[in-house]
Short mmCIF file of C-alpha atoms in Angstrom, two decimals:
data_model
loop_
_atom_site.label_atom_id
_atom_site.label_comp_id
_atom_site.label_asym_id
_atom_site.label_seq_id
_atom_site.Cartn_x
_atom_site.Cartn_y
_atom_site.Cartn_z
CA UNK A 1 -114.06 -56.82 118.89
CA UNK A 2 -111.28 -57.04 116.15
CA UNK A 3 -112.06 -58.56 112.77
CA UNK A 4 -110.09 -61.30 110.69
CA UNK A 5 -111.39 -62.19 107.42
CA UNK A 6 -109.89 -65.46 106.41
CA UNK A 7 -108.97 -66.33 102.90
CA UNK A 8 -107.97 -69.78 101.84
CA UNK A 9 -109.66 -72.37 98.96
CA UNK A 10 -109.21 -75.31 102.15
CA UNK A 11 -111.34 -75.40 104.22
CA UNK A 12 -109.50 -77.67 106.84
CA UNK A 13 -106.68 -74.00 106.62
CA UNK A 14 -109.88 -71.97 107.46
CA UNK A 15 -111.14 -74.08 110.22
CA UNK A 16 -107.97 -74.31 111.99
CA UNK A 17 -107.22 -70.51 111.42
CA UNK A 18 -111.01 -69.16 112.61
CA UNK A 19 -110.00 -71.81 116.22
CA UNK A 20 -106.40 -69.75 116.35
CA UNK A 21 -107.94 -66.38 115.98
CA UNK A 22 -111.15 -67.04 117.92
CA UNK A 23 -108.94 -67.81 120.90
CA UNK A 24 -107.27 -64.85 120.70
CA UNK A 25 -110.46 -62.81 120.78
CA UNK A 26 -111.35 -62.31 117.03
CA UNK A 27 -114.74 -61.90 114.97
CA UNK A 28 -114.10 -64.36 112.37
CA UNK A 29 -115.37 -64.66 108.63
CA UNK A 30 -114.06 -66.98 106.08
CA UNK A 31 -113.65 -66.31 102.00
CA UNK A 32 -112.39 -69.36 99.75
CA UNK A 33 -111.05 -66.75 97.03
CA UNK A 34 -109.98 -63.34 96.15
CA UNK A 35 -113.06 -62.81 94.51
CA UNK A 36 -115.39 -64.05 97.36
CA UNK A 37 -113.19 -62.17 99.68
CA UNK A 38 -113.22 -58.81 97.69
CA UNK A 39 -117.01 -58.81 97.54
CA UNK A 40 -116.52 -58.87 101.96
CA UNK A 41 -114.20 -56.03 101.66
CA UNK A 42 -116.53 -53.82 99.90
CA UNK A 43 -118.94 -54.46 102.49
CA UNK A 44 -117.34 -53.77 105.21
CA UNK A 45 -113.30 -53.94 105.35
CA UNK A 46 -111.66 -56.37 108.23
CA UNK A 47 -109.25 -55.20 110.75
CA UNK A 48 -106.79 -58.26 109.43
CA UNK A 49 -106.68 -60.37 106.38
CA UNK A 50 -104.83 -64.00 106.72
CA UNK A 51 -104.54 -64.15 103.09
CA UNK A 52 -103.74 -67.95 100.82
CA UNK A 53 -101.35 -67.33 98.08
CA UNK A 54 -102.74 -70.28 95.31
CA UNK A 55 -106.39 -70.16 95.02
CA UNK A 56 -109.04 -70.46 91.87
CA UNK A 57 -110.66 -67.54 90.38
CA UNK A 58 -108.66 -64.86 92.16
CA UNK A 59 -105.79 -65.62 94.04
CA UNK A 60 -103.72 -64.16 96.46
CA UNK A 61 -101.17 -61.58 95.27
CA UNK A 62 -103.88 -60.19 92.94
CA UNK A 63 -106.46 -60.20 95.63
CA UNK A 64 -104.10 -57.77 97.66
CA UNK A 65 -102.92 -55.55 94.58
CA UNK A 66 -106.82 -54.82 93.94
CA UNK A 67 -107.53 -54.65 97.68
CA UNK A 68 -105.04 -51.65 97.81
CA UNK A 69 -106.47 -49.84 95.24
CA UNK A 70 -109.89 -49.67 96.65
CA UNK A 71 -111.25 -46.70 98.65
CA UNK A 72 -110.36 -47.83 102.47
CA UNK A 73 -108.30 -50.90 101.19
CA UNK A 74 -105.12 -49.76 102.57
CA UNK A 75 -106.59 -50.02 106.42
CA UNK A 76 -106.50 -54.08 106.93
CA UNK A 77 -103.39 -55.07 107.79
CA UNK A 78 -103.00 -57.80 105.16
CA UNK A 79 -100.98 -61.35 106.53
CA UNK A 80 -100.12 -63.65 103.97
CA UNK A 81 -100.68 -67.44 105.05
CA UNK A 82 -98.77 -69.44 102.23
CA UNK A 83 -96.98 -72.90 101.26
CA UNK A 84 -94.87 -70.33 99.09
CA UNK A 85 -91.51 -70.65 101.30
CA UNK A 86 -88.79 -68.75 98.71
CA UNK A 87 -87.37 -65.62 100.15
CA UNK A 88 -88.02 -63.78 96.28
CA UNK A 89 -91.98 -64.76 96.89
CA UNK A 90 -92.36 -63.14 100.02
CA UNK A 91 -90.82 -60.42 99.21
CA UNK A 92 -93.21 -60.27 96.18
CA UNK A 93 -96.27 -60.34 98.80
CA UNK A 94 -94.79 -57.90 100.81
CA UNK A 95 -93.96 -55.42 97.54
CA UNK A 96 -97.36 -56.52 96.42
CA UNK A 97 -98.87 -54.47 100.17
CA UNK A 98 -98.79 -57.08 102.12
CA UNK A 99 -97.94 -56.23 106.29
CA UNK A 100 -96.73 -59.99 107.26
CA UNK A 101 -95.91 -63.35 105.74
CA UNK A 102 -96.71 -66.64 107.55
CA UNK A 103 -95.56 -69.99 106.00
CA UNK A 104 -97.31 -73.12 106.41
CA UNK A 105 -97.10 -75.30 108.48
CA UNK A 106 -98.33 -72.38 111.09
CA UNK A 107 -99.54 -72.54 114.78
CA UNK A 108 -100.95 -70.41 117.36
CA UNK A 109 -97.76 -68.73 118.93
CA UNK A 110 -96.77 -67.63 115.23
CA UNK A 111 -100.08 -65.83 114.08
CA UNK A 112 -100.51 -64.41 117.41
CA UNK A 113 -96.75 -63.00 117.25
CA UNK A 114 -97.43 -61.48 113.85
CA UNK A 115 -100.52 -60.25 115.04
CA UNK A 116 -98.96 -58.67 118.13
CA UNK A 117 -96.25 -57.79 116.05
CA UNK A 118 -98.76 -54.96 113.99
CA UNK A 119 -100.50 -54.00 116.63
CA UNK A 120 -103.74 -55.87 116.81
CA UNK A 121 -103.28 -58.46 120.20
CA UNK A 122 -102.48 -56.35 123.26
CA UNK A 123 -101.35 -58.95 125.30
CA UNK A 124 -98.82 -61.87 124.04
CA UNK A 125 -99.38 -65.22 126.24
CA UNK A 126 -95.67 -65.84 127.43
CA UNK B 1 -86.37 -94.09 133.46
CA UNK B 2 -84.25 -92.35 135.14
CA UNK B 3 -84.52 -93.04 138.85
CA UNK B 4 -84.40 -89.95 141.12
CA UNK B 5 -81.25 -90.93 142.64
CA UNK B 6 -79.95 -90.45 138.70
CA UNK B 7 -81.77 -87.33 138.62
CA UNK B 8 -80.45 -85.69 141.88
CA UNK B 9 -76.91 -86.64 140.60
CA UNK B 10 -77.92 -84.64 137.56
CA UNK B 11 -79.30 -81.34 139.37
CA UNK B 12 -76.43 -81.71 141.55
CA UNK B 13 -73.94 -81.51 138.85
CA UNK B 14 -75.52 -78.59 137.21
CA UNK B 15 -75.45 -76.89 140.46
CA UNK B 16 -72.22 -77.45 140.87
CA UNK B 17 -70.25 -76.18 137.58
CA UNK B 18 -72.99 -73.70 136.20
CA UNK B 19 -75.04 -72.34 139.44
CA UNK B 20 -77.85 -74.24 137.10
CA UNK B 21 -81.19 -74.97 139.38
CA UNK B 22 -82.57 -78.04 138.12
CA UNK B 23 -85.57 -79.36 139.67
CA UNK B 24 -84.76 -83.30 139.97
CA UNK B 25 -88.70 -83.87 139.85
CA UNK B 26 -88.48 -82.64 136.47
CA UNK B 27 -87.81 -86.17 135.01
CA UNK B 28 -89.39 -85.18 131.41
CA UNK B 29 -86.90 -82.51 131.01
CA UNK B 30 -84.03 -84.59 132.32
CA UNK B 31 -84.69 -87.63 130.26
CA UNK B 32 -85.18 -85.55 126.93
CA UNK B 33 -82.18 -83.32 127.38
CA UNK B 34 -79.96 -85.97 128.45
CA UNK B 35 -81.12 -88.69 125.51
CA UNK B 36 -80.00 -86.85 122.89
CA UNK B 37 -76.23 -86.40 124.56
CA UNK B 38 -76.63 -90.31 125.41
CA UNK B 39 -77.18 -90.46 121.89
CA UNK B 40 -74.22 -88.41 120.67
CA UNK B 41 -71.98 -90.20 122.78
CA UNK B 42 -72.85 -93.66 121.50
CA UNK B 43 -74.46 -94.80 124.74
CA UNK B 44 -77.65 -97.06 124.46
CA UNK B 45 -79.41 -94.86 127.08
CA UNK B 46 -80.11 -91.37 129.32
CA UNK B 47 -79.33 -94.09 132.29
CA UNK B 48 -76.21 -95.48 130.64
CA UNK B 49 -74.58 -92.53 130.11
CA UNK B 50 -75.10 -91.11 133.77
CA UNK B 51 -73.85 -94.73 134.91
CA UNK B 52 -70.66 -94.04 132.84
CA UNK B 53 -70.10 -90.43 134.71
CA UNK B 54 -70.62 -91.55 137.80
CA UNK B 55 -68.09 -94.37 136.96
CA UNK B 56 -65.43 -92.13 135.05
CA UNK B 57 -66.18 -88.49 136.80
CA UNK B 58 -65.24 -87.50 133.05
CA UNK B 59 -64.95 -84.01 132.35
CA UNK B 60 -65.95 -83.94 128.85
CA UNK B 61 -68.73 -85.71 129.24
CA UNK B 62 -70.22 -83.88 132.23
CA UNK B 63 -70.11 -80.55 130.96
CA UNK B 64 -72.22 -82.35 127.88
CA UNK B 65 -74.89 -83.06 129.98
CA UNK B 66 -74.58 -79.76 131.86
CA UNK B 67 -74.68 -77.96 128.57
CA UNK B 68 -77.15 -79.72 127.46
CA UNK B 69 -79.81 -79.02 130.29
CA UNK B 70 -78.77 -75.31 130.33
CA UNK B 71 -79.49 -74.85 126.90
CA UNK B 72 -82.43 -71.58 126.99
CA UNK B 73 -85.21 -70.79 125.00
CA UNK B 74 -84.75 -68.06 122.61
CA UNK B 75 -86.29 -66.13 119.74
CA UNK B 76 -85.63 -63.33 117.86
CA UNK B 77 -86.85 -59.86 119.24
CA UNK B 78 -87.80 -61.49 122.44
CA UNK B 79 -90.01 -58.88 124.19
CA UNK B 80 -90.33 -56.48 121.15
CA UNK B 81 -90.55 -53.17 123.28
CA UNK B 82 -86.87 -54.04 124.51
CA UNK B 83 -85.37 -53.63 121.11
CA UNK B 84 -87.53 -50.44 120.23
CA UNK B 85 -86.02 -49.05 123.68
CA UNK B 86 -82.47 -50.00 122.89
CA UNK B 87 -82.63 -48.87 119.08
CA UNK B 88 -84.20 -45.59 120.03
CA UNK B 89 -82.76 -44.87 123.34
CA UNK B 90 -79.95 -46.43 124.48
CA UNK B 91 -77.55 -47.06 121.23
CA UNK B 92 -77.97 -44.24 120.07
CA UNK B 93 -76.57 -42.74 123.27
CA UNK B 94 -73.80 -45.12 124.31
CA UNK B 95 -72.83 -44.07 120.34
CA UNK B 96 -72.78 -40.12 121.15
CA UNK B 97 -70.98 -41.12 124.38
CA UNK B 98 -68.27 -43.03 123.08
CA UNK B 99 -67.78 -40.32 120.56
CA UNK B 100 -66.66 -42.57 117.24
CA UNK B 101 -65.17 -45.10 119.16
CA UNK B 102 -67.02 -48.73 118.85
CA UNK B 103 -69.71 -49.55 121.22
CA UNK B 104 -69.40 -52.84 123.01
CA UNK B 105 -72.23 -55.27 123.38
CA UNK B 106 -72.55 -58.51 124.99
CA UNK B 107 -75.03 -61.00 124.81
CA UNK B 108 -74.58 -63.06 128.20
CA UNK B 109 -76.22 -66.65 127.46
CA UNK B 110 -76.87 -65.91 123.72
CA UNK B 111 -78.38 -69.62 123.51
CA UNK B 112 -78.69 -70.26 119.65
CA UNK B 113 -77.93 -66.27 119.15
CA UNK B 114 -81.06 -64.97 118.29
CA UNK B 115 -80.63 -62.41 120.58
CA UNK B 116 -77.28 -60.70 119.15
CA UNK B 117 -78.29 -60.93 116.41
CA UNK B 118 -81.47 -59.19 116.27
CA UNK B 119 -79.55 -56.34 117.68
CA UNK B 120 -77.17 -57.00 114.74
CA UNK B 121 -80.22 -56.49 112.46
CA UNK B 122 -81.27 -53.42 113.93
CA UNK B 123 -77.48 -51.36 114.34
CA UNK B 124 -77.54 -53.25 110.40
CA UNK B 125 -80.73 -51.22 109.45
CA UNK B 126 -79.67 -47.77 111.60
CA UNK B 127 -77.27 -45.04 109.65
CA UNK B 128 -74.78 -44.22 111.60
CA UNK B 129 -74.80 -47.04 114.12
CA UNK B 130 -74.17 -49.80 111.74
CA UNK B 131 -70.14 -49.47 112.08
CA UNK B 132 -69.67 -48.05 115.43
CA UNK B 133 -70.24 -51.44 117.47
CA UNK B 134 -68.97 -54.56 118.63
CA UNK B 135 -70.82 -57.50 119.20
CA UNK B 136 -70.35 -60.22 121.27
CA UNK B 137 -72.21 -63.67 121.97
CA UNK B 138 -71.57 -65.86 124.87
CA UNK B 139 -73.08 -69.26 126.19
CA UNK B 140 -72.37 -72.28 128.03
CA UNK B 141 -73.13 -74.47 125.10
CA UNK B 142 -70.56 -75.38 122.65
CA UNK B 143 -74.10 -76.45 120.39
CA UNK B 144 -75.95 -73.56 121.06
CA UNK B 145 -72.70 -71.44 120.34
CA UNK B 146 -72.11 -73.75 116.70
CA UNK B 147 -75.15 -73.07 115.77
CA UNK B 148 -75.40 -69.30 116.48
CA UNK B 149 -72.32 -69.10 114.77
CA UNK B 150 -73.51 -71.03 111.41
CA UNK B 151 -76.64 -68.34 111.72
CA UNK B 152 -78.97 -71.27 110.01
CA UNK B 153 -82.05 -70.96 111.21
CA UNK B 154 -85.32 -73.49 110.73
CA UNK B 155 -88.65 -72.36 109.13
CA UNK B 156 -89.90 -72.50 112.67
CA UNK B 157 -87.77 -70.19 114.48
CA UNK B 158 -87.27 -67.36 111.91
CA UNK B 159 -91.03 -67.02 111.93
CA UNK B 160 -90.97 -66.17 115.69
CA UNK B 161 -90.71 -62.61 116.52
CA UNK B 162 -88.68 -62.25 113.03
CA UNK B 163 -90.60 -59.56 111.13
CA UNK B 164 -91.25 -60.95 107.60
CA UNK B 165 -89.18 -58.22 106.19
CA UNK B 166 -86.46 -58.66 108.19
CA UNK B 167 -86.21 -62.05 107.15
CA UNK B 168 -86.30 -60.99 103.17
CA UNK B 169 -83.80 -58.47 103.79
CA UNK B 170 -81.00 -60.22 105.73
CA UNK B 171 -81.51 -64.05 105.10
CA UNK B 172 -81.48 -66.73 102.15
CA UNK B 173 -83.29 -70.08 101.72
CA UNK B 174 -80.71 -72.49 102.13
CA UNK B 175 -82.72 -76.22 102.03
CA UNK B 176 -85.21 -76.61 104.20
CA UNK B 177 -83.54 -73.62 106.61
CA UNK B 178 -82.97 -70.49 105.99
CA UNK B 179 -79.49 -68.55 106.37
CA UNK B 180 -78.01 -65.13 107.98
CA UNK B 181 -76.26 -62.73 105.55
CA UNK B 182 -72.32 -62.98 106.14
CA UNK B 183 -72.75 -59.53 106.84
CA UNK B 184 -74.70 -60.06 110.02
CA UNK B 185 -72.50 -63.13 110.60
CA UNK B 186 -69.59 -61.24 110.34
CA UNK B 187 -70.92 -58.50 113.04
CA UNK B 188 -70.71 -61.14 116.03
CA UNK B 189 -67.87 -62.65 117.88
CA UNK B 190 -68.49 -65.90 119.83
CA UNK B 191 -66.80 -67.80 123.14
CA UNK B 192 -67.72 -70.31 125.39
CA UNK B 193 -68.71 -68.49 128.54
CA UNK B 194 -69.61 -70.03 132.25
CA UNK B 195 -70.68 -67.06 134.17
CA UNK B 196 -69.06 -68.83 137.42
CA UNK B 197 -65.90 -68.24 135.88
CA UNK B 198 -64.13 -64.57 136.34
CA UNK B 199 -65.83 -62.55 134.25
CA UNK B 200 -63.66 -59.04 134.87
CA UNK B 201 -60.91 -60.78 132.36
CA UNK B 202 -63.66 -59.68 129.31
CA UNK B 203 -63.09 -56.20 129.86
CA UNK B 204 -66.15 -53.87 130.29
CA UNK B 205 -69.01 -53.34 127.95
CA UNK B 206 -71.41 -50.92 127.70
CA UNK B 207 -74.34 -52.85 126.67
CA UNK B 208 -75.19 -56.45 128.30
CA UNK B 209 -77.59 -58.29 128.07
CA UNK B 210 -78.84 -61.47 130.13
CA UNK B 211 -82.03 -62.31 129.59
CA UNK B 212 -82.02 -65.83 129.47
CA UNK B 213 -80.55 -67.24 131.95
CA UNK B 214 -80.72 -65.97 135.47
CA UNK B 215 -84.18 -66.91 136.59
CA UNK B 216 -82.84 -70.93 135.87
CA UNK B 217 -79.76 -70.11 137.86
CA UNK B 218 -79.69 -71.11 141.93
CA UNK B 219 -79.98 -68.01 144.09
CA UNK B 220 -76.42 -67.92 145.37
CA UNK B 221 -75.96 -68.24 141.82
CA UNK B 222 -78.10 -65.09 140.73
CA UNK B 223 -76.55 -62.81 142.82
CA UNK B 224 -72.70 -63.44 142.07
CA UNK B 225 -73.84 -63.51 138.23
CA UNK B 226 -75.47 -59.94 138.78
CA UNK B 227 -72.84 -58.41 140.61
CA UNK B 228 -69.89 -59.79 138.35
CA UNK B 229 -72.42 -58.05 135.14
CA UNK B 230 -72.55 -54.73 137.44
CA UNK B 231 -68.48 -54.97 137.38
CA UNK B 232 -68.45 -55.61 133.78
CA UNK B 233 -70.50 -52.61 133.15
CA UNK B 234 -68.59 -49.74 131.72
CA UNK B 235 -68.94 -46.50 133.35
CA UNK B 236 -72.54 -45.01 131.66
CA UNK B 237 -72.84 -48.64 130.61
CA UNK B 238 -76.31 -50.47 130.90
CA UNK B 239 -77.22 -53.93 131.35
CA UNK B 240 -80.94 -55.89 130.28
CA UNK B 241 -82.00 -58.21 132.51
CA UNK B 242 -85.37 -60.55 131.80
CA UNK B 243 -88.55 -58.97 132.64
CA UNK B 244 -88.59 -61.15 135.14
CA UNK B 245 -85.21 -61.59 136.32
CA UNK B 246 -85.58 -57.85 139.10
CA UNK B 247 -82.45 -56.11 139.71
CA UNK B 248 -81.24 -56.16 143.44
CA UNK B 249 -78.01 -54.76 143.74
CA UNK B 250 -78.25 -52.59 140.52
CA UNK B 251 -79.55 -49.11 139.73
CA UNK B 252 -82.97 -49.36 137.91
CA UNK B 253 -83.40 -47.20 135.06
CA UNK B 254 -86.10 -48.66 132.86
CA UNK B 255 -87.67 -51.70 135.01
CA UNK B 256 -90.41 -52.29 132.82
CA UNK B 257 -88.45 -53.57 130.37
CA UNK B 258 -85.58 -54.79 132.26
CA UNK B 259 -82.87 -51.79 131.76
CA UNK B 260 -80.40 -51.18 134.63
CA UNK B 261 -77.05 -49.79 135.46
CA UNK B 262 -74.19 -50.75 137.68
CA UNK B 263 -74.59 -49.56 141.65
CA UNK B 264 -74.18 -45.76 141.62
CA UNK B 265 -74.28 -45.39 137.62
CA UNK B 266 -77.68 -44.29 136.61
CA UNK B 267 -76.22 -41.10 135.61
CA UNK B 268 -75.27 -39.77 132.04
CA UNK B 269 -73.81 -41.69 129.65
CA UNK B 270 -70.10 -40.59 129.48
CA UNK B 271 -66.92 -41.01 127.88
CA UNK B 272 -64.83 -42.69 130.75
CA UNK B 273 -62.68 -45.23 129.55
CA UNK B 274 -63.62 -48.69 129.97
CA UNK B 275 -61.30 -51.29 131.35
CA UNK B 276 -60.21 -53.61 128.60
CA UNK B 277 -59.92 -57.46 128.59
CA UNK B 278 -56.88 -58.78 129.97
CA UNK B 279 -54.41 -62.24 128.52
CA UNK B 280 -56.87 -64.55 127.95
CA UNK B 281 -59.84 -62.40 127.97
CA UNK B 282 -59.90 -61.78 124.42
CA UNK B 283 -63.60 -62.02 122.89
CA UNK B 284 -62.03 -62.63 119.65
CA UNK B 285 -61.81 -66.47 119.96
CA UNK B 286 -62.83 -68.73 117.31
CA UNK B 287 -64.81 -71.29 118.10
#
């Protein structure tokens, strides 16, 4: 079974997500920060990241910067999940080593497009 | 409501000018389509304004109301492996064949022009094949075709099947939307097509593609619309179909993802000419 760590400081964002990517067949765990969800990585690394942009203590961008610089950290494919809707911010992320950029408001189709999009979902529901 | 005598009138009509199959039991879709051309067209109702065609017989109006139920679904990079096929295979090949002059590509239905123009994105992104086409978008809608041609695009749709970098590469935030590059704009040319009309005044392409739109047509419908795309085909040209669509009548060459040829052409690409538009055929039509 695929893994998706999810990493957002709301909790409603990591409810709704872990629903979304149980459905589609993934082993969720959640992280409210970059920190919390650096100390997950070292453990073991995800197959995915859906990765918040603004969060306390470590946030987003930097949470992906340090996550590529780790032994194994450039194997997640790394999906931003972010309010942030400017076309010079998401190219940031993506310079930054991000894979994919979602904006909120999401929904199912759109994370499991991305998703399909890299590789991880065989099958796309039409 | 719309009563099901309003609704058969409706299917009817559809059938009639666009080989459209429109189930009259399908009151949901009839009443939502149809409201927002009742609203457009200052009538109080879906009911009203079918009351006032069935009065007038106006010409205008109906083909509103057709265009307005025939409007398809789209996204961009529908069916991913499609694109890889085309950008890997096929272009490249119709290119080589055609030997330096422009490769001509249709997009039959092109709804709100997704379609073209993630093929626009991709010949953008290739060296060598950025130049060497022509690109063409067709539909029945005079609002799907406006708004293909302003390439504006909601937060919604350019995050489905729109890779994120595509989207930083060729687009800009414009308010809440977000808009195409005049570059990629600038790649397409756009008309108002019915595919009952005679299609062989286009000229032939070698790359079509109708993905959209057959599986909603009526069968008698589907199988005039096929054979007038096989006679549109350019010698070596190929046509996509949706992965659902089949292709009676046409030589398969890649049915898994919907790639086919004209009866008797699955051979070679080659340099035959094609046979150009004729009078009024001209794709270059401005809206």
């Amino acid at each position: 079974m695929k893994t998706c760590l999810v990493v957002d400081d709301s909790r409603v964002i990591r409810k709704v997500s872990r629903r979304i990517l149980e459905d589609l067949g993934f082993e969720v765990a959640e992280a409210s920060d970059g920190v919390e969800a650096m100390a997950w990585c070292s453990a073991v690394m995800p197959d995915v990241i859906l990765l918040d942009w603004i969060m306390p203590v470590m946030d987003g961008l930097e949470f992906v910067v340090r996550l590529r610089g780790e032994p194994g950290g450039e194997t997640p494919r790394v999906i931003f999940c972010s309010g942030e809707t400017e076309i010079d911010r998401i190219r940031e992320a993506l310079d930054a080593g991000a894979d994919e950029y979602i904006m909120k408001p999401f929904d199912g189709a759109i994370v499991a497009g991305k998703l399909h999009d890299l590789g991880l979902l065989e099958e796309l529901a039409a | 409501m719309i009563d099901p005598m309003d609704r058969a009138f409706i299917s009817a009509l559809c059938l009639a000018r666009a080989g459209l199959r429109i189930d009259p039991d399908r009151s949901y879709l009839i009443e939502g389509r149809l409201a927002s051309v009742a609203r457009r067209e200052g009538f109080a109702s879906p009911v009203d304004l079918i009351q006032a065609l069935r009065a007038s017989g106006d010409e205008r109006l109906g083909w509103a109301a057709v265009e307005a139920m025939a409007m398809p679904e789209t996204q961009f990079f529908r069916d991913r492996a499609v694109f890889d096929h085309l950008a890997n295979e096929v272009l490249p090949a119709l290119a080589k064949a055609r030997e330096g002059e422009p490769v001509r590509i249709w997009s039959v239905a092109c709804g709100t022009g997704q379609e073209i123009y993630s093929l626009a994105m991709m010949l953008a992104e290739t060296p060598g094949l950025a130049d060497r086409a022509e690109l063409f978008g067709s539909d029945l809608s005079e609002r799907s075709l406006e708004k293909a041609q302003a390439g504006l695009y909601s937060q919604f749709e350019v995050q489905r099947g729109l890779p994120a970098r595509g989207l930083v590469r060729h687009f800009e935030k414009r308010g809440e939307g977000y808009a195409l590059s005049p570059r990629i704009r600038q790649m397409v040319r756009w008309r108002r097509v019915n595919l009952l009309d005679d299609l062989s005044r286009f000229g032939q392409f070698d790359l079509l593609l109708c993905r959209n739109v057959l599986g909603a047509m009526a069968p008698e419908a589907q199988v005039r619309v096929r054979a007038a795309l096989g006679r549109a085909l350019a010698p070596g040209g190929r046509l996509v179909l949706g992965l659902k669509d089949g292709g009676e009548l046409l030589t398969s060459i890649a049915p898994e993802i919907g790639l086919y040829a004209a009866p008797g052409e699955g051979g070679p690409m080659n340099v035959e000419p094609r046979r150009m538009a004729t009078g009024s055929g001209s794709m270059v039509v401005e809206l």
